[in-house]
C-alpha positions as YAML, in Angstrom:
chain: A
units: angstrom
residues:
- id: 1
  name: MET
  ca: [50.11, 79.66, 99.57]
- id: 2
  name: ASP
  ca: [50.37, 79.20, 95.82]
- id: 3
  name: LYS
  ca: [50.10, 82.91, 95.14]
- id: 4
  name: LYS
  ca: [52.84, 83.68, 97.66]
- id: 5
  name: ARG
  ca: [55.16, 81.09, 96.11]
- id: 6
  name: LEU
  ca: [54.48, 82.40, 92.64]
- id: 7
  name: ILE
  ca: [55.24, 86.02, 93.75]
- id: 8
  name: LEU
  ca: [58.45, 84.87, 95.49]
- id: 9
  name: LEU
  ca: [59.50, 82.93, 92.39]
- id: 10
  name: ILE
  ca: [58.90, 85.95, 90.16]
- id: 11
  name: ILE
  ca: [60.88, 88.21, 92.53]
- id: 12
  name: LEU
  ca: [63.72, 85.66, 92.64]
- id: 13
  name: LEU
  ca: [63.84, 85.39, 88.83]
- id: 14
  name: LEU
  ca: [63.81, 89.18, 88.50]
- id: 15
  name: ALA
  ca: [66.70, 89.47, 90.95]
- id: 16
  name: ILE
  ca: [68.71, 86.86, 89.03]
- id: 17
  name: VAL
  ca: [68.12, 88.68, 85.74]
- id: 18
  name: LEU
  ca: [69.21, 92.04, 87.24]
- id: 19
  name: ILE
  ca: [72.37, 90.45, 88.69]
- id: 20
  name: VAL
  ca: [73.30, 88.81, 85.37]
- id: 21
  name: LEU
  ca: [72.74, 92.12, 83.47]
- id: 22
  name: GLY
  ca: [74.88, 93.97, 86.02]
- id: 23
  name: VAL
  ca: [77.78, 91.52, 85.65]
- id: 24
  name: LYS
  ca: [77.47, 91.58, 81.85]
- id: 25
  name: GLY
  ca: [77.51, 95.37, 81.90]
- id: 26
  name: ASN
  ca: [80.72, 95.45, 83.93]
- id: 27
  name: VAL
  ca: [82.44, 93.06, 81.52]
- id: 28
  name: PHE
  ca: [81.43, 95.24, 78.54]
- id: 29
  name: LYS
  ca: [82.65, 98.33, 80.36]
- id: 30
  name: GLU
  ca: [86.10, 96.76, 81.06]
- id: 31
  name: ASN
  ca: [86.42, 95.53, 77.45]
- id: 32
  name: ARG
  ca: [85.50, 98.96, 76.14]
- id: 33
  name: GLN
  ca: [88.16, 100.62, 78.36]
- id: 34
  name: ASN
  ca: [90.81, 98.10, 77.18]
- id: 35
  name: MET
  ca: [89.94, 98.75, 73.52]
- id: 36
  name: GLU
  ca: [90.12, 102.52, 74.05]
- id: 37
  name: LEU
  ca: [93.57, 102.09, 75.59]
- id: 38
  name: ARG
  ca: [94.77, 100.01, 72.65]
- id: 39
  name: SER
  ca: [93.32, 102.35, 70.03]
- id: 40
  name: SER
  ca: [94.93, 105.34, 71.68]
- id: 41
  name: GLY
  ca: [98.35, 104.03, 70.62]
- id: 42
  name: ASP
  ca: [100.15, 104.54, 73.91]
- id: 43
  name: ASP
  ca: [103.70, 103.21, 74.26]
- id: 44
  name: ASN
  ca: [102.63, 100.12, 76.20]
- id: 45
  name: SER
  ca: [100.34, 98.77, 73.48]
- id: 46
  name: HIS
  ca: [102.12, 99.87, 70.29]
- id: 47
  name: TRP
  ca: [104.83, 97.94, 68.47]
- id: 48
  name: PHE
  ca: [107.58, 100.12, 67.06]
- id: 49
  name: HIS
  ca: [109.79, 98.98, 64.22]
- id: 50
  name: LEU
  ca: [113.21, 99.85, 62.90]
- id: 51
  name: SER
  ca: [115.56, 98.26, 60.44]
- id: 52
  name: GLY
  ca: [119.28, 97.78, 60.05]
- id: 53
  name: VAL
  ca: [122.13, 95.51, 58.96]
- id: 54
  name: VAL
  ca: [123.24, 92.59, 61.14]
- id: 55
  name: VAL
  ca: [126.85, 93.19, 62.17]
- id: 56
  name: GLU
  ca: [127.30, 90.29, 64.57]
- id: 57
  name: LYS
  ca: [125.24, 87.29, 65.59]
- id: 58
  name: THR
  ca: [125.64, 85.29, 68.80]
- id: 59
  name: PHE
  ca: [123.44, 82.66, 70.49]
- id: 60
  name: ASP
  ca: [120.35, 84.86, 71.13]
- id: 61
  name: THR
  ca: [121.53, 88.38, 70.43]
- id: 62
  name: LEU
  ca: [122.19, 90.42, 67.33]
- id: 63
  name: LEU
  ca: [124.32, 93.56, 66.97]
- id: 64
  name: ILE
  ca: [122.60, 95.83, 64.45]
- id: 65
  name: GLU
  ca: [123.77, 98.92, 62.63]
- id: 66
  name: LEU
  ca: [120.59, 101.00, 62.25]
- id: 67
  name: ASN
  ca: [119.48, 102.75, 59.07]
- id: 68
  name: GLU
  ca: [119.99, 106.47, 59.53]
- id: 69
  name: LYS
  ca: [117.01, 107.37, 57.37]
- id: 70
  name: GLU
  ca: [114.53, 106.07, 59.94]
- id: 71
  name: GLU
  ca: [113.42, 107.42, 63.28]
- id: 72
  name: SER
  ca: [116.13, 105.53, 65.17]
- id: 73
  name: SER
  ca: [117.40, 108.78, 66.66]
- id: 74
  name: LEU
  ca: [114.10, 109.02, 68.56]
- id: 75
  name: PHE
  ca: [115.00, 105.86, 70.47]
- id: 76
  name: PHE
  ca: [118.79, 105.63, 70.49]
- id: 77
  name: ASP
  ca: [121.81, 107.97, 70.68]
- id: 78
  name: THR
  ca: [124.01, 105.52, 68.77]
- id: 79
  name: THR
  ca: [123.81, 103.78, 65.39]
- id: 80
  name: LYS
  ca: [124.64, 100.30, 66.78]
- id: 81
  name: VAL
  ca: [122.11, 98.48, 68.96]
- id: 82
  name: SER
  ca: [122.14, 95.09, 70.60]
- id: 83
  name: LEU
  ca: [118.92, 93.06, 70.13]
- id: 84
  name: ASP
  ca: [117.87, 90.50, 72.77]
- id: 85
  name: CYS
  ca: [116.12, 87.87, 70.64]
- id: 86
  name: THR
  ca: [115.01, 85.41, 73.37]
- id: 87
  name: LYS
  ca: [111.33, 85.80, 72.33]
- id: 88
  name: CYS
  ca: [111.95, 85.30, 68.59]
- id: 89
  name: LYS
  ca: [114.41, 82.42, 68.33]
- id: 90
  name: GLY
  ca: [112.57, 80.96, 65.33]
- id: 91
  name: ASP
  ca: [113.06, 84.18, 63.42]
- id: 92
  name: LEU
  ca: [116.68, 84.35, 64.57]
- id: 93
  name: GLU
  ca: [117.59, 81.09, 62.85]
- id: 94
  name: GLN
  ca: [116.99, 82.63, 59.41]
- id: 95
  name: VAL
  ca: [119.22, 85.67, 60.00]
- id: 96
  name: SER
  ca: [122.94, 85.86, 59.30]
- id: 97
  name: GLU
  ca: [125.55, 88.59, 59.35]
- id: 98
  name: GLY
  ca: [125.13, 91.11, 56.53]
- id: 99
  name: ASN
  ca: [121.32, 90.63, 56.28]
- id: 100
  name: VAL
  ca: [119.05, 93.67, 56.38]
- id: 101
  name: ILE
  ca: [116.26, 93.02, 58.90]
- id: 102
  name: LYS
  ca: [113.28, 94.83, 60.35]
- id: 103
  name: PHE
  ca: [112.59, 94.29, 64.03]
- id: 104
  name: TYR
  ca: [109.58, 95.02, 66.21]
- id: 105
  name: PHE
  ca: [109.67, 96.06, 69.87]
- id: 106
  name: PHE
  ca: [107.74, 97.83, 72.63]
- id: 107
  name: LYS
  ca: [109.22, 101.10, 73.81]
- id: 108
  name: TYR
  ca: [109.37, 99.91, 77.44]
- id: 109
  name: ASN
  ca: [111.76, 97.09, 76.35]
- id: 110
  name: ILE
  ca: [114.56, 99.53, 75.55]
- id: 111
  name: ASP
  ca: [117.36, 99.42, 78.11]
- id: 112
  name: GLY
  ca: [120.10, 101.79, 76.98]
- id: 113
  name: GLU
  ca: [121.54, 100.28, 73.80]
- id: 114
  name: THR
  ca: [119.89, 96.88, 74.33]
- id: 115
  name: VAL
  ca: [116.36, 96.09, 73.14]
- id: 116
  name: LYS
  ca: [114.21, 93.05, 73.90]
- id: 117
  name: ILE
  ca: [112.49, 92.53, 70.57]
- id: 118
  name: GLU
  ca: [109.24, 90.74, 69.78]
- id: 119
  name: ARG
  ca: [109.75, 89.81, 66.13]
- id: 120
  name: ILE
  ca: [112.28, 89.87, 63.30]
- id: 121
  name: VAL
  ca: [111.39, 90.13, 59.61]
- id: 122
  name: ARG
  ca: [113.96, 89.55, 56.88]
...
């Protein structure tokens, strides 16, 4: 009986080790796929940035006149853009009309001439 129990215990431990290694391998595979997606620089994982002069400031929006030297024409057909600053209210407190700012956004947050931005830098 002791040999049978010892063999069953060894088989059980071996099965547990194989299961743990299989789960760990799947986690590494998912992490590697996520890192490859981020390093590829697709539009869903890349912050874009533009700059411009603040024309008008309201509660949580800014009207910006974009710098024409930048790549703003790749994103917008107009030179004035409305920024939805609900995610960056702390940064918004330091901005006033006439300031030149740089703002960061994801491409999928552009809705016509309105952009939900992630961060403002003065």
